[in-house]
Amino acid sequence: MPKPTPTARREHHGASAVLPVVSSAFVVSNENYYASEFSPVAVRQLGAARFLAVSRTGDHHLLSGAELQAVERDPASLPLPLQATLKSRFLLLAKAPSPGLQRLARSLLAAKRETVQAGPSLHILVTTLHCEHSCGYCQVSRAREGAGFTMAERDLDAACDTVFESASPTLTIEFQGGDPLLRPDLVERAVRRIHDRNRGEGRRLRFVVASTLHQLDAGLCDFLREHDVFLSTSIDGPAWLHDKNRPTPGRDSYRRTVAGIRMARERIHPDCVSALMTTTPHSLPHPEAIVDEYVQLGLQDVFLRPLSAYGFAKRNQARLGYSLDCFDAFYQRGLDRVIEWNRRGVPIREVYAGILLNKMLSPFDSGFVDLQSPCGAGSSVLVYNHDGHVYPSDEARMLAATGDPSLRLGRIGEPLSTLLSSRVQRGLHAASLTAAHPDCQRCAYQLYCAPNPVEACAAHGRPDVPPSTTEHCQRHQRLFDSMFRRLDEADPALLDLFHRWAHPHELEASPCAA
């Protein structure tokens, strides 16, 4: 009879495992194969005794102070379940990692960068600046009448053709203004032209019109339903707050917008309208009332977003501006209210939290332009303005409206390759790389966040300022901090809600057409 295989006993915190003794002739770098080292890109303290460790793949884990000391000193001293968790999240790495593990890490990073590498997928057509509102926080020039504020038809046609030069399989065409429904003929012309071209292209199309909805009528609803066009509008809160923020000569902005929402739901599709709000000083004391208004109107998303200090809004900063502390307090109260409604059984998502959670929890990036590196401005989104020029983002064209055209990529009609290789786009790309900024390299959120060179240009006159000096960086550090704390303290029901919010929210999955 053959002799039994010799065995050896290895102790692991009181538990033992019986292991076969392997001939030393077959042992290759045994120490490196089994040994692991703690290798986060950064560790960030979130409280007196909680530390966030983020790995090179964007995975994370929250550690106590004792756990952090142990993993830095001797990872093998940690309990086996915690070791397994840290290894699965690329925080404990073998000193000699396997090729398969390296390929998996590269695949995870590639998945997160897919949206910014696929080519411009969001194409914004600013067909007119005509608008009946006189909002104090408006970021763009607006005009109630007069020439020179509407896109020429030849530019509109050229912009529609340029859209198809992008390699992106999904193309979103968004009409902005002003109010594009004041010139429905241009919206209809562009939608028809793009649909006709797409018969030979086979792209996945999504159309969105950003409008007050005051001009909506039965005929226009029929056209929008026939061509699967979504609508986006503005609701700043209850009627008194909305009308204060968004005045019209008739002082009836809220009433007319809500009437437009009802008409669109009845004649197009119940889920074809979404809404955005802008936080002004008038809004800050009333986050609960704003969220409640969205629930009352049956809206499934609310985006508690701060005022953007671009364009003409920047000129009114003395009257409209507020501190990061004020916005943070407003936001946290508003998010608490959204969570409360969900606990009551009313499904509503806070969009900003969804964006952050997508970065933190999902292997697939939803493509939020402001948090991409390289930046999404120009690479993921292009703006074809009424003035005949192309800009890398809506904020860049707002700068031009106030006399700073330095971020123009070129003219409508130029080849897409020329626009994307322009000096301006190369400069924005370089300034948005986290690897180029020591601030970002030291930050635990470097795989979730990114510099915003367009905002830097607006605030500091150049795109490559240290990110930590910008409001964009300071605000998102606060937001990520608070969201990780919420994750750490969440009960199972709230964790489940957060994971649902983390997945990319694709409205195109529910076509407007009935």
C-alpha positions as a printed Julia matrix, in Angstrom:
514×3 Matrix{Float64}:
   0.0    0.0     0.0
   1.25   3.53   -0.7
   2.25   5.58    2.28
  -0.06   8.44    3.31
   0.96  11.89    2.02
   2.81  13.83    4.72
   0.88  16.78    6.07
   1.62  19.99    7.88
  -0.62  22.11   10.1
  -1.0   25.91    9.66
  -2.64  28.0    12.35
  -4.96  30.93   11.49
  -6.31  32.76   14.55
  -7.32  29.62   16.41
  -8.54  27.74   13.3
  -6.36  25.16   11.68
  -6.15  23.8     8.17
  -4.55  20.55    7.1
  -2.37  21.16    4.06
  -0.38  18.74    1.92
   3.38  19.1     2.08
   4.6   20.03   -1.38
   8.07  19.17   -2.54
  10.35  22.2    -2.49
  11.16  21.48   -6.12
   7.69  22.73   -7.08
   7.6   25.85   -4.89
   8.12  29.04   -6.9
   8.32  32.32   -4.97
   6.1   30.86   -2.26
   6.46  33.99   -0.12
   5.39  36.33   -2.92
   2.59  34.05   -4.07
   0.81  34.01   -0.72
   1.95  37.3     0.82
  -0.21  40.38    0.29
   0.31  44.05    0.84
  -2.14  46.86    1.48
  -2.2   48.92   -1.73
  -4.91  51.59   -1.79
  -4.57  54.64   -4.04
  -5.45  56.69   -0.95
  -7.0   56.5     2.52
  -9.34  59.23    3.74
 -10.52  59.75    7.3
 -14.29  60.2     7.47
 -14.73  60.43   11.22
 -13.02  59.92   14.54
 -12.59  56.19   13.94
 -13.6   55.47   10.32
 -11.23  55.38    7.36
 -12.11  54.99    3.69
  -9.66  52.98    1.58
 -10.07  53.12   -2.21
  -8.33  50.74   -4.6
  -6.93  51.31   -8.08
 -10.14  49.83   -9.57
 -12.42  52.22   -7.67
 -13.54  49.58   -5.18
 -13.56  50.67   -1.55
 -13.91  49.54    2.05
 -14.44  51.37    5.32
 -12.08  50.38    8.12
 -11.89  51.09   11.81
  -8.73  52.65   13.19
  -7.6   49.3    14.6
  -8.25  47.54   11.29
  -6.29  50.19    9.39
  -3.3   49.83   11.72
  -3.42  46.05   11.41
  -3.68  45.97    7.62
  -0.79  48.44    7.27
   1.4   46.54    9.74
   0.54  42.88    9.09
  -2.36  42.05    6.7
  -2.15  38.37    7.66
  -3.22  39.27   11.2
  -6.69  40.34   10.0
  -9.63  37.93   10.23
  -9.88  35.79    7.12
 -13.28  37.2     6.01
 -11.89  40.75    6.09
  -8.78  39.65    4.19
 -11.01  38.06    1.54
 -13.11  41.23    1.25
 -10.06  43.46    0.87
  -8.56  41.12   -1.75
 -11.8   41.03   -3.73
 -11.73  44.84   -3.81
  -8.09  45.06   -4.92
  -7.03  46.61   -1.61
  -4.89  43.64   -0.61
  -2.69  42.7    -3.54
  -0.37  39.75   -3.89
   3.26  40.74   -4.19
   3.31  38.63   -7.34
  -0.23  39.13   -8.76
  -1.44  36.64  -11.33
  -1.92  37.68  -14.99
  -5.62  36.92  -14.64
  -5.99  39.31  -11.73
  -4.18  42.03  -13.64
  -6.47  41.53  -16.65
  -9.52  41.78  -14.39
  -8.27  45.07  -12.93
  -7.7   46.47  -16.43
 -11.18  45.37  -17.5
 -12.8   47.09  -14.53
 -11.02  50.35  -15.3
 -11.9   50.09  -19.01
 -15.59  49.63  -18.13
 -15.55  52.81  -16.05
 -13.94  54.79  -18.9
 -16.13  53.46  -21.68
 -18.47  56.45  -21.84
 -15.68  58.99  -22.3
 -13.87  56.91  -24.92
 -16.83  56.12  -27.18
 -16.97  59.55  -28.83
 -19.45  62.41  -28.31
 -22.84  60.94  -27.47
 -24.67  64.06  -26.26
 -25.23  66.7   -28.94
 -26.89  69.93  -27.78
 -28.56  72.14  -30.4
 -29.19  75.69  -29.18
 -31.74  76.62  -31.81
 -32.88  79.95  -30.33
 -32.32  82.24  -27.37
 -35.9   83.5   -27.46
 -37.52  83.07  -24.05
 -40.45  84.62  -22.19
 -38.83  84.31  -18.75
 -36.47  86.73  -17.02
 -34.83  84.45  -14.47
 -32.24  86.16  -12.31
 -30.06  83.04  -12.28
 -30.24  82.47  -16.04
 -26.84  81.38  -17.31
 -27.35  82.52  -20.9
 -28.42  85.54  -22.86
 -32.11  85.47  -23.63
 -34.32  87.6   -25.8
 -38.07  87.86  -26.24
 -37.83  88.98  -29.83
 -35.47  90.29  -32.49
 -33.07  88.96  -35.08
 -29.71  87.36  -34.41
 -30.86  85.0   -31.69
 -31.87  81.99  -33.8
 -29.8   79.33  -35.56
 -29.7   79.53  -39.36
 -31.21  76.54  -41.17
 -27.94  75.78  -42.98
 -26.16  75.59  -39.6
 -28.91  73.41  -38.19
 -28.62  70.99  -41.11
 -24.82  70.89  -40.83
 -25.01  70.23  -37.09
 -27.42  67.33  -37.66
 -24.97  65.81  -40.14
 -21.99  66.26  -37.81
 -23.78  64.26  -35.11
 -23.3   61.11  -37.19
 -19.55  61.61  -37.44
 -19.34  60.45  -33.84
 -18.53  56.77  -33.37
 -20.91  56.48  -30.42
 -23.6   53.83  -30.98
 -26.05  55.89  -28.9
 -26.74  59.5   -29.81
 -28.73  61.89  -27.62
 -29.86  65.08  -29.33
 -30.99  67.75  -26.89
 -32.61  71.02  -27.9
 -31.89  73.98  -25.62
 -32.31  77.72  -25.66
 -33.85  80.06  -24.72
 -36.95  77.99  -25.2
 -36.69  75.83  -28.32
 -40.45  75.37  -28.5
 -40.72  79.05  -29.44
 -39.26  77.83  -32.75
 -40.91  74.41  -33.16
 -40.2   74.51  -36.9
 -36.47  74.16  -36.21
 -37.0   71.32  -33.74
 -39.17  69.46  -36.24
 -36.7   70.06  -39.08
 -33.79  68.66  -37.06
 -35.7   65.64  -35.74
 -36.89  64.68  -39.23
 -33.44  65.13  -40.76
 -31.75  63.0   -38.1
 -34.39  60.28  -38.3
 -34.03  60.16  -42.08
 -30.24  59.91  -41.86
 -30.45  57.21  -39.22
 -32.29  54.82  -41.53
 -28.91  54.08  -43.06
 -26.9   54.47  -39.83
 -28.76  52.27  -37.36
 -27.8   54.29  -34.29
 -29.79  54.32  -31.09
 -31.38  57.78  -30.96
 -32.81  59.76  -28.09
 -34.32  63.23  -28.45
 -34.87  65.67  -25.57
 -36.38  69.15  -25.68
 -35.62  71.4   -22.7
 -38.54  73.79  -22.46
 -40.88  75.68  -20.16
 -43.68  73.75  -21.96
 -45.71  76.96  -22.2
 -45.96  76.62  -25.99
 -47.03  72.99  -26.0
 -50.21  72.26  -28.0
 -52.0   69.23  -29.4
 -50.27  69.31  -32.78
 -46.81  69.57  -31.28
 -47.6   66.76  -28.83
 -48.59  64.53  -31.74
 -45.26  65.21  -33.48
 -43.25  64.55  -30.31
 -45.13  61.29  -29.67
 -44.64  60.11  -33.24
 -40.86  60.7   -33.07
 -40.24  59.5   -29.48
 -39.13  62.87  -28.14
 -38.7   63.39  -24.38
 -39.33  66.67  -22.59
 -37.32  68.28  -19.8
 -38.61  71.26  -17.9
 -37.88  73.32  -14.8
 -39.75  73.1   -11.51
 -38.03  75.06   -8.76
 -40.51  74.09   -6.05
 -44.01  75.16   -4.97
 -45.78  77.8    -7.07
 -44.69  80.76   -4.93
 -41.01  79.74   -5.09
 -41.03  78.76   -8.75
 -42.66  82.06   -9.8
 -40.2   84.01   -7.66
 -37.23  82.29   -9.29
 -38.65  82.18  -12.81
 -40.75  85.32  -13.38
 -42.83  85.99  -16.49
 -44.82  89.1   -17.4
 -48.04  87.29  -16.43
 -46.57  85.96  -13.16
 -47.98  82.55  -14.03
 -44.9   80.49  -14.9
 -45.7   77.63  -12.49
 -49.31  77.29  -13.6
 -48.41  77.17  -17.3
 -45.52  74.72  -16.8
 -47.69  72.34  -14.78
 -50.38  72.58  -17.45
 -47.74  71.64  -20.03
 -46.66  68.64  -17.94
 -50.26  67.42  -17.75
 -50.81  67.85  -21.48
 -47.6   65.97  -22.32
 -48.53  63.09  -20.03
 -52.0   62.85  -21.53
 -51.09  63.2   -25.21
 -47.53  61.82  -25.43
 -46.76  59.35  -22.63
 -47.12  59.39  -18.81
 -43.33  59.16  -18.34
 -42.11  61.49  -21.08
 -41.46  64.54  -18.85
 -38.65  65.08  -16.36
 -37.85  68.22  -14.4
 -34.84  70.03  -12.97
 -34.58  72.61  -10.21
 -31.99  75.27   -9.48
 -31.13  76.22   -5.91
 -31.29  79.96   -5.23
 -31.04  81.78   -1.88
 -34.85  81.7    -1.84
 -34.7   77.89   -2.05
 -32.25  77.25    0.79
 -34.76  77.26    3.7
 -37.23  74.99    1.86
 -35.66  71.69    0.69
 -38.53  69.61    2.12
 -41.17  71.71    0.35
 -39.28  71.35   -2.95
 -39.07  67.57   -2.66
 -42.73  67.39   -1.61
 -43.71  69.37   -4.69
 -41.98  66.84   -6.94
 -43.83  64.03   -5.18
 -47.14  65.87   -5.53
 -46.53  66.3    -9.27
 -45.76  62.59   -9.67
 -42.16  63.2   -10.79
 -39.87  60.22  -10.16
 -36.59  62.18   -9.96
 -35.48  65.37   -8.27
 -32.03  66.88   -8.89
 -31.03  69.06   -5.94
 -28.38  70.98   -7.84
 -26.55  74.19   -6.92
 -26.57  77.4    -8.87
 -23.91  77.4   -11.59
 -21.91  80.62  -11.63
 -21.61  80.86  -15.4
 -22.59  83.47  -17.91
 -25.05  86.05  -16.67
 -25.59  84.17  -13.43
 -22.01  85.03  -12.5
 -22.76  88.75  -12.79
 -25.48  88.36  -10.15
 -23.36  86.41   -7.67
 -23.53  89.15   -5.04
 -27.32  88.74   -4.98
 -27.65  85.04   -5.84
 -24.52  83.43   -4.41
 -24.29  81.34   -1.23
 -21.66  79.33    0.6
 -20.83  75.65    0.3
 -21.99  75.25    3.89
 -25.41  76.62    2.98
 -25.78  74.34   -0.02
 -24.57  71.31    1.92
 -27.13  71.88    4.67
 -29.86  72.33    2.04
 -28.79  69.22    0.16
 -28.59  66.93    3.19
 -32.06  67.97    4.36
 -33.46  67.47    0.88
 -31.86  64.03    0.55
 -33.24  63.05    3.97
 -36.71  64.0     2.69
 -36.29  61.9    -0.47
 -35.24  58.91    1.64
 -38.23  59.47    3.93
 -40.62  59.34    0.96
 -39.02  56.1    -0.21
 -39.47  54.57    3.24
 -43.16  55.5     2.97
 -43.38  53.54   -0.28
 -43.18  56.5    -2.7
 -40.37  55.85   -5.21
 -38.43  59.02   -6.0
 -34.73  59.28   -6.77
 -32.38  62.13   -5.92
 -30.33  62.45   -9.1
 -27.17  63.93   -7.56
 -27.0   61.04   -5.07
 -27.51  58.63   -7.96
 -24.56  60.14   -9.82
 -22.3   59.84   -6.78
 -23.46  56.31   -5.95
 -22.93  55.21   -9.54
 -19.3   56.27   -9.19
 -18.98  54.54   -5.83
 -20.91  51.3    -6.35
 -21.33  50.46  -10.02
 -18.69  48.93  -12.33
 -20.27  50.85  -15.23
 -20.05  54.64  -15.39
 -23.22  56.53  -16.27
 -21.18  59.22  -18.04
 -21.9   62.32  -15.97
 -19.84  64.86  -17.9
 -18.5   66.93  -14.97
 -16.93  63.93  -13.19
 -15.0   62.34  -16.06
 -11.26  62.21  -16.64
 -10.43  63.02  -19.37
 -13.24  65.55  -19.11
 -16.5   64.89  -20.88
 -16.58  68.42  -22.28
 -15.87  67.98  -25.98
 -15.18  64.26  -25.76
 -18.66  63.21  -24.56
 -20.73  66.31  -25.33
 -20.76  68.98  -28.02
 -22.86  72.15  -28.18
 -23.89  73.61  -31.55
 -24.81  77.18  -30.76
 -27.2   79.56  -32.5
 -24.21  81.79  -33.35
 -22.75  79.16  -35.72
 -19.97  77.98  -33.39
 -19.34  74.69  -31.61
 -18.47  74.54  -27.9
 -17.3   71.67  -25.68
 -20.11  72.17  -23.15
 -23.12  74.29  -22.32
 -21.02  76.17  -19.75
 -18.43  77.05  -22.41
 -21.05  78.66  -24.64
 -22.3   80.59  -21.6
 -18.83  82.08  -21.23
 -18.95  83.17  -24.87
 -22.32  84.83  -24.27
 -20.65  87.12  -21.71
 -17.7   88.03  -23.91
 -15.24  85.16  -23.42
 -15.14  83.01  -26.6
 -11.84  81.34  -25.65
 -13.4   77.86  -25.44
 -14.84  77.74  -28.96
 -13.82  74.57  -30.78
 -14.64  75.83  -34.25
 -17.55  76.53  -36.57
 -20.55  74.37  -37.27
 -19.84  72.38  -40.42
 -16.19  71.7   -39.7
 -15.34  67.98  -39.56
 -15.76  66.41  -36.14
 -12.13  65.26  -36.25
 -11.04  68.89  -36.63
 -13.15  70.02  -33.69
 -11.89  67.24  -31.41
  -8.24  67.87  -32.31
  -8.45  71.64  -31.88
  -6.04  73.48  -29.61
  -8.88  74.26  -27.19
  -9.94  70.63  -26.88
  -6.37  69.44  -26.41
  -5.94  71.98  -23.61
  -9.14  70.91  -21.85
  -8.12  67.26  -22.16
  -4.7   67.87  -20.63
  -6.07  70.0   -17.78
  -8.64  67.35  -16.82
  -6.29  64.42  -16.3
  -6.13  63.47  -12.64
  -2.59  62.18  -13.17
  -1.5   65.73  -14.04
  -2.55  67.22  -10.69
  -0.83  66.43   -7.36
  -4.08  67.44   -5.65
  -5.91  64.62   -7.41
  -3.15  62.07   -6.92
  -3.41  62.53   -3.16
  -7.21  62.34   -3.14
  -9.15  59.2    -2.3
 -11.81  60.24   -4.82
  -9.53  60.46   -7.84
 -11.3   57.53   -9.54
 -14.76  59.01   -8.88
 -14.15  62.68   -9.56
 -12.13  64.83  -11.98
 -11.0   68.43  -12.47
 -13.47  70.67  -14.28
 -11.36  72.85  -16.6
 -14.37  74.74  -17.96
 -15.37  75.86  -14.48
 -11.74  76.73  -13.77
 -11.72  78.97  -16.85
 -14.89  80.7   -15.68
 -13.66  81.29  -12.13
  -9.9   81.69  -12.59
  -9.36  82.53  -16.26
  -7.4   79.36  -17.07
  -8.19  75.63  -17.16
  -5.21  74.21  -15.28
  -5.48  75.71  -11.79
  -4.97  73.35   -8.81
  -8.31  71.53   -8.52
  -8.43  71.91   -4.73
  -8.84  75.68   -5.18
 -12.05  75.28   -7.19
 -15.62  75.18   -5.91
 -16.18  72.06   -8.05
 -13.56  70.09   -6.11
 -14.54  71.38   -2.69
 -18.23  70.64   -3.26
 -17.67  67.12   -4.51
 -15.3   66.22   -1.7
 -18.06  67.18    0.73
 -20.67  65.25   -1.23
 -18.59  62.08   -1.49
 -17.69  62.3     2.21
 -21.34  62.54    3.21
 -22.43  59.76    0.86
 -19.8   57.35    2.17
 -20.9   58.14    5.72
 -24.48  57.4     4.74
 -23.39  54.1     3.19
 -21.48  53.19    6.32
 -24.49  53.82    8.56
 -27.24  52.56    6.24
 -29.63  49.79    7.22
 -30.36  46.98    4.71
 -33.39  48.77    3.21
 -31.44  51.96    2.6
 -28.48  50.02    1.18
 -30.84  48.36   -1.27
 -32.2   51.77   -2.3
 -28.7   53.19   -2.79
 -27.68  50.25   -4.96
 -30.76  50.74   -7.15
 -29.89  54.41   -7.57
 -26.3   53.52   -8.47
 -27.17  51.9   -11.77
 -27.25  54.18  -14.83
 -30.74  55.63  -15.17
 -31.69  55.2   -18.82
 -34.91  56.99  -19.62
 -34.69  55.71  -23.18
 -35.71  52.31  -21.86
 -39.25  53.75  -21.65
 -40.07  55.23  -25.04
 -42.48  58.09  -25.21
 -44.48  56.42  -27.93
 -47.43  54.59  -26.42
